[in-house]
Amino acid sequence: MKIKKGFVLRNVCGENVVMGEGLDAIDFGRLLCLNESAVMLWQEAVRMGDFTIEALAEKLCDEYAVEYEQAKADVADIVGEWQKVGVVE
């Protein structure tokens, strides 16, 4: 998977949000608010280019005191939300 072209993370009025930029994201029309751990996952996904749930789960374990299986489930949930709103492919 990878983050679709045209979606960026921005800080807007103290909130971390993913928004569409440019013509590739013209039909997005909404903001996706991310908490601190989701921001870290988004940044890692962008850095990796192509990413997997497993790779992001490992990064989550490195950053936070969480067991791998829980991290994997949490990452699967957030990536599932990203897929629902169409910001990953």
Protein backbone atom coordinates (compact mmCIF):
# COMPACT_ATOMS: atom_id res chain seq x y z
CA MET A 1 0.00 0.00 0.00
CA LYS A 2 0.96 3.62 -0.26
CA ILE A 3 -0.43 7.07 0.45
CA LYS A 4 -2.20 8.40 -2.64
CA LYS A 5 -0.61 11.30 -4.45
CA GLY A 6 -2.08 14.65 -3.46
CA PHE A 7 -2.75 13.95 0.23
CA VAL A 8 -0.67 15.72 2.85
CA LEU A 9 -0.51 16.05 6.61
CA ARG A 10 -0.88 19.61 7.89
CA ASN A 11 -1.30 21.26 11.27
CA VAL A 12 -4.41 23.43 11.12
CA CYS A 13 -5.33 25.44 14.22
CA GLY A 14 -3.51 22.95 16.44
CA GLU A 15 -5.08 19.85 14.83
CA ASN A 16 -3.18 17.35 12.67
CA VAL A 17 -5.22 16.79 9.54
CA VAL A 18 -4.80 15.00 6.24
CA MET A 19 -6.14 17.02 3.35
CA GLY A 20 -6.17 16.80 -0.38
CA GLU A 21 -4.02 19.09 -2.48
CA GLY A 22 -4.07 19.56 -6.21
CA LEU A 23 -6.15 18.03 -8.95
CA ASP A 24 -5.54 14.41 -7.90
CA ALA A 25 -7.49 15.03 -4.67
CA ILE A 26 -10.14 17.43 -5.93
CA ASP A 27 -13.07 15.19 -4.93
CA PHE A 28 -11.81 14.53 -1.38
CA GLY A 29 -13.66 17.53 0.09
CA ARG A 30 -12.99 16.77 3.77
CA LEU A 31 -10.31 16.69 6.43
CA LEU A 32 -9.09 13.58 8.23
CA CYS A 33 -8.01 14.36 11.82
CA LEU A 34 -5.18 12.26 13.26
CA ASN A 35 -4.06 11.75 16.84
CA GLU A 36 -0.37 11.65 17.83
CA SER A 37 0.17 7.95 17.10
CA ALA A 38 -1.74 8.15 13.79
CA VAL A 39 0.45 11.12 12.79
CA MET A 40 3.55 9.02 13.45
CA LEU A 41 2.09 6.17 11.37
CA TRP A 42 1.19 8.54 8.51
CA GLN A 43 4.70 10.01 8.51
CA GLU A 44 6.25 6.53 8.49
CA ALA A 45 3.94 5.43 5.65
CA VAL A 46 4.99 8.49 3.63
CA ARG A 47 8.67 7.85 4.41
CA MET A 48 8.40 4.17 3.42
CA GLY A 49 6.55 4.81 0.17
CA ASP A 50 5.17 1.29 -0.14
CA PHE A 51 4.20 0.12 3.33
CA THR A 52 2.61 -2.86 5.02
CA ILE A 53 0.55 -3.12 8.16
CA GLU A 54 3.29 -5.29 9.64
CA ALA A 55 6.02 -2.73 8.96
CA LEU A 56 3.94 0.07 10.49
CA ALA A 57 3.13 -2.15 13.49
CA GLU A 58 6.86 -2.63 14.09
CA LYS A 59 7.35 1.15 14.02
CA LEU A 60 4.46 1.58 16.46
CA CYS A 61 6.12 -0.92 18.83
CA ASP A 62 9.42 0.97 18.53
CA GLU A 63 7.73 4.26 19.45
CA TYR A 64 5.21 3.14 22.09
CA ALA A 65 5.05 0.48 24.81
CA VAL A 66 2.66 -1.85 22.97
CA GLU A 67 2.77 -5.55 22.16
CA TYR A 68 3.18 -6.44 18.47
CA GLU A 69 -0.20 -8.17 18.09
CA GLN A 70 -2.03 -5.17 19.60
CA ALA A 71 0.01 -2.78 17.44
CA LYS A 72 -0.82 -4.81 14.34
CA ALA A 73 -4.55 -4.71 15.16
CA ASP A 74 -4.41 -0.97 15.83
CA VAL A 75 -2.53 -0.29 12.60
CA ALA A 76 -4.98 -2.44 10.64
CA ASP A 77 -7.83 -0.34 12.08
CA ILE A 78 -6.30 3.02 11.16
CA VAL A 79 -5.20 1.87 7.71
CA GLY A 80 -8.71 0.52 7.19
CA GLU A 81 -10.08 3.97 7.97
CA TRP A 82 -7.61 5.51 5.53
CA GLN A 83 -8.80 3.06 2.88
CA LYS A 84 -12.45 3.91 3.56
CA VAL A 85 -11.85 7.60 2.91
CA GLY A 86 -9.61 6.88 -0.08
CA VAL A 87 -6.24 8.27 0.97
CA VAL A 88 -4.29 5.05 0.43
CA GLU A 89 -4.00 2.68 -2.51
